[in-house]
Tab-separated table of C-alpha atoms and ligand atoms in Angstrom:
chain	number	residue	atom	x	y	z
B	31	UNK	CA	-7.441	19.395	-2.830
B	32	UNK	CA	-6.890	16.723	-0.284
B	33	UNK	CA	-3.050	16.010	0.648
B	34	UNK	CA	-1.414	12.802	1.330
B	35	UNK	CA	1.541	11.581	3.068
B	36	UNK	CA	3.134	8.795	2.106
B	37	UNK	CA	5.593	6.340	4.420
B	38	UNK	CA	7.940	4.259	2.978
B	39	UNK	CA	11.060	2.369	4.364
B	40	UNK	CA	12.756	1.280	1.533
B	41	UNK	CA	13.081	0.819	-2.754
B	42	UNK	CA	9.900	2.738	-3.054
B	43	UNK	CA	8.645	1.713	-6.221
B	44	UNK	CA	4.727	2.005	-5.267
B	45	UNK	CA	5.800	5.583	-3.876
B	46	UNK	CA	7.069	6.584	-7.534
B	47	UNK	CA	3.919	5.193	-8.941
B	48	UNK	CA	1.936	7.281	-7.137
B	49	UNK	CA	4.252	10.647	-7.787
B	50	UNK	CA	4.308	10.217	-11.451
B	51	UNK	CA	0.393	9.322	-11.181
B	52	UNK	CA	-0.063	13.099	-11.533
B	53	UNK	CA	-3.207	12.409	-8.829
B	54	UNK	CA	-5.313	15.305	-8.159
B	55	UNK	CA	-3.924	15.294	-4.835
B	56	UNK	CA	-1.095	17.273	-2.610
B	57	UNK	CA	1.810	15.272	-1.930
B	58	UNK	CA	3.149	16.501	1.410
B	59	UNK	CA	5.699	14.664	2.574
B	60	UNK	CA	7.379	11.367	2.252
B	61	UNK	CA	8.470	9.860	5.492
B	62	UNK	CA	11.087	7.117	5.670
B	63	UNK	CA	11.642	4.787	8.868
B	64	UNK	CA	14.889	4.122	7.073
B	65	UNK	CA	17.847	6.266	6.609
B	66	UNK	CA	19.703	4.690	3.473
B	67	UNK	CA	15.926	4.146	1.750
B	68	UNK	CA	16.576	4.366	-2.124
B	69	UNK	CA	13.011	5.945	-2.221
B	70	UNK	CA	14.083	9.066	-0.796
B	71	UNK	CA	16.534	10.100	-3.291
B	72	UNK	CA	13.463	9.188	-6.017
B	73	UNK	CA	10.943	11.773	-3.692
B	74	UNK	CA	13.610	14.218	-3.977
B	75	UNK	CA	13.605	13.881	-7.151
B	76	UNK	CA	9.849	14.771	-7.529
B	77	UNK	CA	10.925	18.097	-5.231
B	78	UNK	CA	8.626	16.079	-2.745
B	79	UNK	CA	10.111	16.843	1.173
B	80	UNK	CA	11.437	13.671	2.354
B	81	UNK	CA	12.041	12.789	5.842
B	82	UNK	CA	14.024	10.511	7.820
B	83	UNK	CA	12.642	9.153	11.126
B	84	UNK	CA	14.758	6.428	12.105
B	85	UNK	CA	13.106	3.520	14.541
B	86	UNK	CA	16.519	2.632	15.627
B	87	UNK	CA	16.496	5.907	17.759
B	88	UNK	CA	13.489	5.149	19.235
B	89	UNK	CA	13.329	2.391	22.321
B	90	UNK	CA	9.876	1.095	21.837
B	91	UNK	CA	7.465	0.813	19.321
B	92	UNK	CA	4.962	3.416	21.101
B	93	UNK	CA	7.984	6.158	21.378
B	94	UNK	CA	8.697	5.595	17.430
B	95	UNK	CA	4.947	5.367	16.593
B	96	UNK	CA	3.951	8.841	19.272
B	97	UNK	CA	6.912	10.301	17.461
B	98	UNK	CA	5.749	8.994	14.007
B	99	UNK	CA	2.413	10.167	14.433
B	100	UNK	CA	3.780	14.063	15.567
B	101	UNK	CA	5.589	13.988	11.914
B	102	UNK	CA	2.816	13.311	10.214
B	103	UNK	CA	0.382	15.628	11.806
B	104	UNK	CA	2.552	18.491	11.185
B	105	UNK	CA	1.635	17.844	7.317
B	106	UNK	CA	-2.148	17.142	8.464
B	107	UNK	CA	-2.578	15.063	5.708
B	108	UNK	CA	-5.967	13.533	4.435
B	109	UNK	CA	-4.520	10.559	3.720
B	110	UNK	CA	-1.449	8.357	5.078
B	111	UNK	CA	-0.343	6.096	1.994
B	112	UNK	CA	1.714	3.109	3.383
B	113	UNK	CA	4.056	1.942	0.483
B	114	UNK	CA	6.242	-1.132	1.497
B	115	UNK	CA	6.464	0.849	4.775
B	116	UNK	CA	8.086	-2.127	7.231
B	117	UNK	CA	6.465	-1.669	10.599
B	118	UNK	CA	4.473	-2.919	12.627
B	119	UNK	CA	2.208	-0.352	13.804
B	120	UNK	CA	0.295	-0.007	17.246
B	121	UNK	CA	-3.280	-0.076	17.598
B	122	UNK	CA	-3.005	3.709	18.474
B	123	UNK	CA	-1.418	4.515	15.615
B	124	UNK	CA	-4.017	3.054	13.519
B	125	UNK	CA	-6.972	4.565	15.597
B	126	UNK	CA	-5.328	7.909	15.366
B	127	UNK	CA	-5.668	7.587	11.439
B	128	UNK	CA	-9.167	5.436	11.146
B	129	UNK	CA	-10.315	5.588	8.315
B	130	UNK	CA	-7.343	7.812	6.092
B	131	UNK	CA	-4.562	4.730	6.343
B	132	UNK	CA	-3.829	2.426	3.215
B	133	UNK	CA	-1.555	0.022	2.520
B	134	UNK	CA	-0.751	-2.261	-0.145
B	135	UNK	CA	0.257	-5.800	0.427
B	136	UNK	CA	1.524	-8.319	-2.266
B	137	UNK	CA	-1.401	-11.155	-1.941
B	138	UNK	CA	-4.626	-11.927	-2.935
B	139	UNK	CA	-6.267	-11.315	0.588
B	140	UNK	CA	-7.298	-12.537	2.704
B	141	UNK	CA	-4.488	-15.064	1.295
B	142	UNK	CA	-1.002	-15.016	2.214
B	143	UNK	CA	-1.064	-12.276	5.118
B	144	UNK	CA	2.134	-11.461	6.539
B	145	UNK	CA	6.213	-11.969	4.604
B	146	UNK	CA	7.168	-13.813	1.758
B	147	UNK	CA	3.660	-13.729	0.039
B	148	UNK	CA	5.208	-15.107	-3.475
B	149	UNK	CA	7.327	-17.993	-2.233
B	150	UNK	CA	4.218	-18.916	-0.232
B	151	UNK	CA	1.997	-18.698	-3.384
B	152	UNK	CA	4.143	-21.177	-5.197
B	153	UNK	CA	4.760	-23.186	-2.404
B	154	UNK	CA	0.783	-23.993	-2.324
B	155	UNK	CA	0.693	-24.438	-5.765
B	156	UNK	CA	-2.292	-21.235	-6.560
B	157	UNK	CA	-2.814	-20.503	-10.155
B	158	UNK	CA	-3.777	-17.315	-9.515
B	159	UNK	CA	-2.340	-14.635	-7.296
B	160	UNK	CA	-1.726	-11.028	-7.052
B	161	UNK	CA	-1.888	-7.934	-4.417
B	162	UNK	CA	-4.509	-5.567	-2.420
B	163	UNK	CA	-5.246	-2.185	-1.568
B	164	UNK	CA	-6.897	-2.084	1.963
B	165	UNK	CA	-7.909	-0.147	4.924
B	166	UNK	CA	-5.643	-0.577	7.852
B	167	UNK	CA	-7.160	-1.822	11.007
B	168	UNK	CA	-5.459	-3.136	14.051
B	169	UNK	CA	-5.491	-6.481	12.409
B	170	UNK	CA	-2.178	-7.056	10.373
B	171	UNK	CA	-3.357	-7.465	6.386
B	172	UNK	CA	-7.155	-7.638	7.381
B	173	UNK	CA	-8.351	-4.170	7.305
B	174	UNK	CA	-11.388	-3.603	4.084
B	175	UNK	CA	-10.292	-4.252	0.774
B	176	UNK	CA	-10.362	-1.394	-1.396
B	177	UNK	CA	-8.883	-2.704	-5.046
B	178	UNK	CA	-7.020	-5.945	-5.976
B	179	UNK	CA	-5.242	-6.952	-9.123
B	180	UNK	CA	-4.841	-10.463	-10.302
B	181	UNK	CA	-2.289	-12.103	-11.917
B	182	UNK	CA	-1.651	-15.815	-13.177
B	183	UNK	CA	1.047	-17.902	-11.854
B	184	UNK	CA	3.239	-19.004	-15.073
B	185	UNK	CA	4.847	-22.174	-15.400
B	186	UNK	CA	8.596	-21.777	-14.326
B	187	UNK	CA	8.026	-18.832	-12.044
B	188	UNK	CA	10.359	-17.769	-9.892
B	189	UNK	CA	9.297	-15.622	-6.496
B	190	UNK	CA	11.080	-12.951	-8.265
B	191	UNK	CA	9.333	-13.842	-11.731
B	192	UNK	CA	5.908	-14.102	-9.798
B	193	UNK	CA	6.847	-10.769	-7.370
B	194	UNK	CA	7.537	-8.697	-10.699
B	195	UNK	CA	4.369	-9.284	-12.480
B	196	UNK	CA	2.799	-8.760	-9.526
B	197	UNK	CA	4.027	-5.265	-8.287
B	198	UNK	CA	3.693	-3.666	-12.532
B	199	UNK	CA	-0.106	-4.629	-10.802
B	200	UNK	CA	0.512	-3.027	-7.416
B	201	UNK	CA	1.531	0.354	-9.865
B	202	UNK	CA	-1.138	0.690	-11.157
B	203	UNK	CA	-3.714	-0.067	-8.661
B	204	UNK	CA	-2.087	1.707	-5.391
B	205	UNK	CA	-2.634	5.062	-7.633
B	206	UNK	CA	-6.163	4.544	-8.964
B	207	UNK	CA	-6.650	3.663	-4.796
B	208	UNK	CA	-6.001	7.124	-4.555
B	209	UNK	CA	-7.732	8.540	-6.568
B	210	UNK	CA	-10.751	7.202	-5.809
B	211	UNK	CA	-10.130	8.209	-2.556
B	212	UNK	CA	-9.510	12.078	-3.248
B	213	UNK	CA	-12.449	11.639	-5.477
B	214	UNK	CA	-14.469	10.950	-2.540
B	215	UNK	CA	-15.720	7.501	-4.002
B	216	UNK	CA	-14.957	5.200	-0.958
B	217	UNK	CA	-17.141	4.256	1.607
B	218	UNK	CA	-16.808	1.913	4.130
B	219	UNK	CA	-20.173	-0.173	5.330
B	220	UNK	CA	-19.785	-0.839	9.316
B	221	UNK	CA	-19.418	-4.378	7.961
B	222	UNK	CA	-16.033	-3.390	6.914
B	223	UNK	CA	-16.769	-3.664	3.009
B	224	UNK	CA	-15.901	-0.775	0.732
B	225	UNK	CA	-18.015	0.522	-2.074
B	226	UNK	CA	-16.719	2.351	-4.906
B	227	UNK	CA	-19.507	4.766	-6.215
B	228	UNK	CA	-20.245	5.791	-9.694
B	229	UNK	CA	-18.480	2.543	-10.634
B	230	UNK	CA	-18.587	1.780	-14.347
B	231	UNK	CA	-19.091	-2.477	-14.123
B	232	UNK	CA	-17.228	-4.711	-16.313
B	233	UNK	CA	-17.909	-8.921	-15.847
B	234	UNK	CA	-14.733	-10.663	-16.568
B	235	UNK	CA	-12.366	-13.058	-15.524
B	236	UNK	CA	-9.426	-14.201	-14.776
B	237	UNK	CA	-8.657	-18.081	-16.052
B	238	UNK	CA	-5.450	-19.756	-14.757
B	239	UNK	CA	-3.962	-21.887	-16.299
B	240	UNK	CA	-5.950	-21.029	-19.781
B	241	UNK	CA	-5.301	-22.403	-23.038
B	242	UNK	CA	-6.491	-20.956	-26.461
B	243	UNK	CA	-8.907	-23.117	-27.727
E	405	GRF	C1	5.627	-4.095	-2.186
E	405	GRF	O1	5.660	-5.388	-2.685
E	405	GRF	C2	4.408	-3.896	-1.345
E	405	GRF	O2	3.326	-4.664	-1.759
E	405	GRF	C3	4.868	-4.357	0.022
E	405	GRF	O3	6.199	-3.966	0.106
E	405	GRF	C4	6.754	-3.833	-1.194
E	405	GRF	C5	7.271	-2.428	-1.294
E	405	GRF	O4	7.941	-2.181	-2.500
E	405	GRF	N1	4.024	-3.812	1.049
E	405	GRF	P1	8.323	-0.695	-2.882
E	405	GRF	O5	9.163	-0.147	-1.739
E	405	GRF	O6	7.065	0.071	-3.081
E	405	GRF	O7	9.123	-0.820	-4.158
């Protein structure tokens, strides 16, 4: 069975996802860059081990990254599962792990890399919107898309209204991610697509703003 480890930093809500998933994958460890995260209580919870590695005691982002990197290696995981983990991480980092490092960021990508993806969507006015499960590369939010989930954008949303129905999305596709992943159905081309194999197609869309007729 292949084993995971998953980083978070704070609430942790994509990390409970994928626990109560019940993936056919090993769990573990849970790493946290942040002492007071609420998600570590929740991955204690799960009896998952839960660690603290605190950037603030760390002087540079190489030291905290080397350092990072040691702690996960001692779990020689498969898989390192970024869930609303809030670091930026150095290009060694993400060489060191080519290939077995998700993440999952709240945007349609390649839209709305970077913070404050939901304020931005309603700022530009997009009807539709929703979040990704890529690849990380060395580019921030660019690395190959593995799944994405769309949602419309509602009259009256809020960034919290828009961010909710979003991340019920981000629940459910951050775990199927995985699975596909410990099922062995992910490739990536060297043009930096991803192919799901054995995929059962479905055509449909997605219509924003849509009206019964
Ligand atoms: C999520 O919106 C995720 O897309 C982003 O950070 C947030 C983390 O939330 N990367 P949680 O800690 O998983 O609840």
């Amino acid at each position: 069975m292949k084993s995971i480890v998953i980083l978070i930093s704070g609430r942790g809500s994509n990390m409970q996802a994928i626990l109560e998933a019940k993936l056919p994958v090993k769990i573990a460890a849970v790493i946290s860059s942040n002492p007071n995260a609420v998600g570590l209580e929740t991955a204690r919870q799960h009896c998952i081990p839960a660690h603290v590695l605190n950037h603030r005691d760390h002087e540079t982002r190489e030291e905290f990254d080397t350092a990072l990197a040691a702690k996960i290696d001692e779990f020689n995981p498969d898989l390192v599962v970024l869930a609303g983990f809030m670091r930026i991480l150095t290009q060694g980092f993400v060489h060191r792990y080519n290939g077995r490092l998700i993440n999952i960021h709240p945007s349609l990508l390649p839209a709305f890399t970077g913070l404050n993806t939901h304020a931005r969507a309603l700022a530009e006015g997009v009807k539709i919107h929703g979040c990704t499960v890529h690849f990380v590369t060395p580019n921030l939010d660019k690395g190959p898309i593995i799944v994405q989930a769309a949602v419309p954008v509602l009259p009256g949303d809020t960034e919290e209204t828009l961010g909710a129905r979003v991340l019920e999305q981000e629940h459910k596709i951050y775990p199927q991610a995985i699975r596909w992943f410990a099922e062995g159905r992910l490739t990536v081309t060297p043009d930096g697509n991803v192919i799901l194999h054995d995929q059962q197609t479905v055509d449909m869309a997605l219509i924003s703003p849509w009206e019964a007729q």
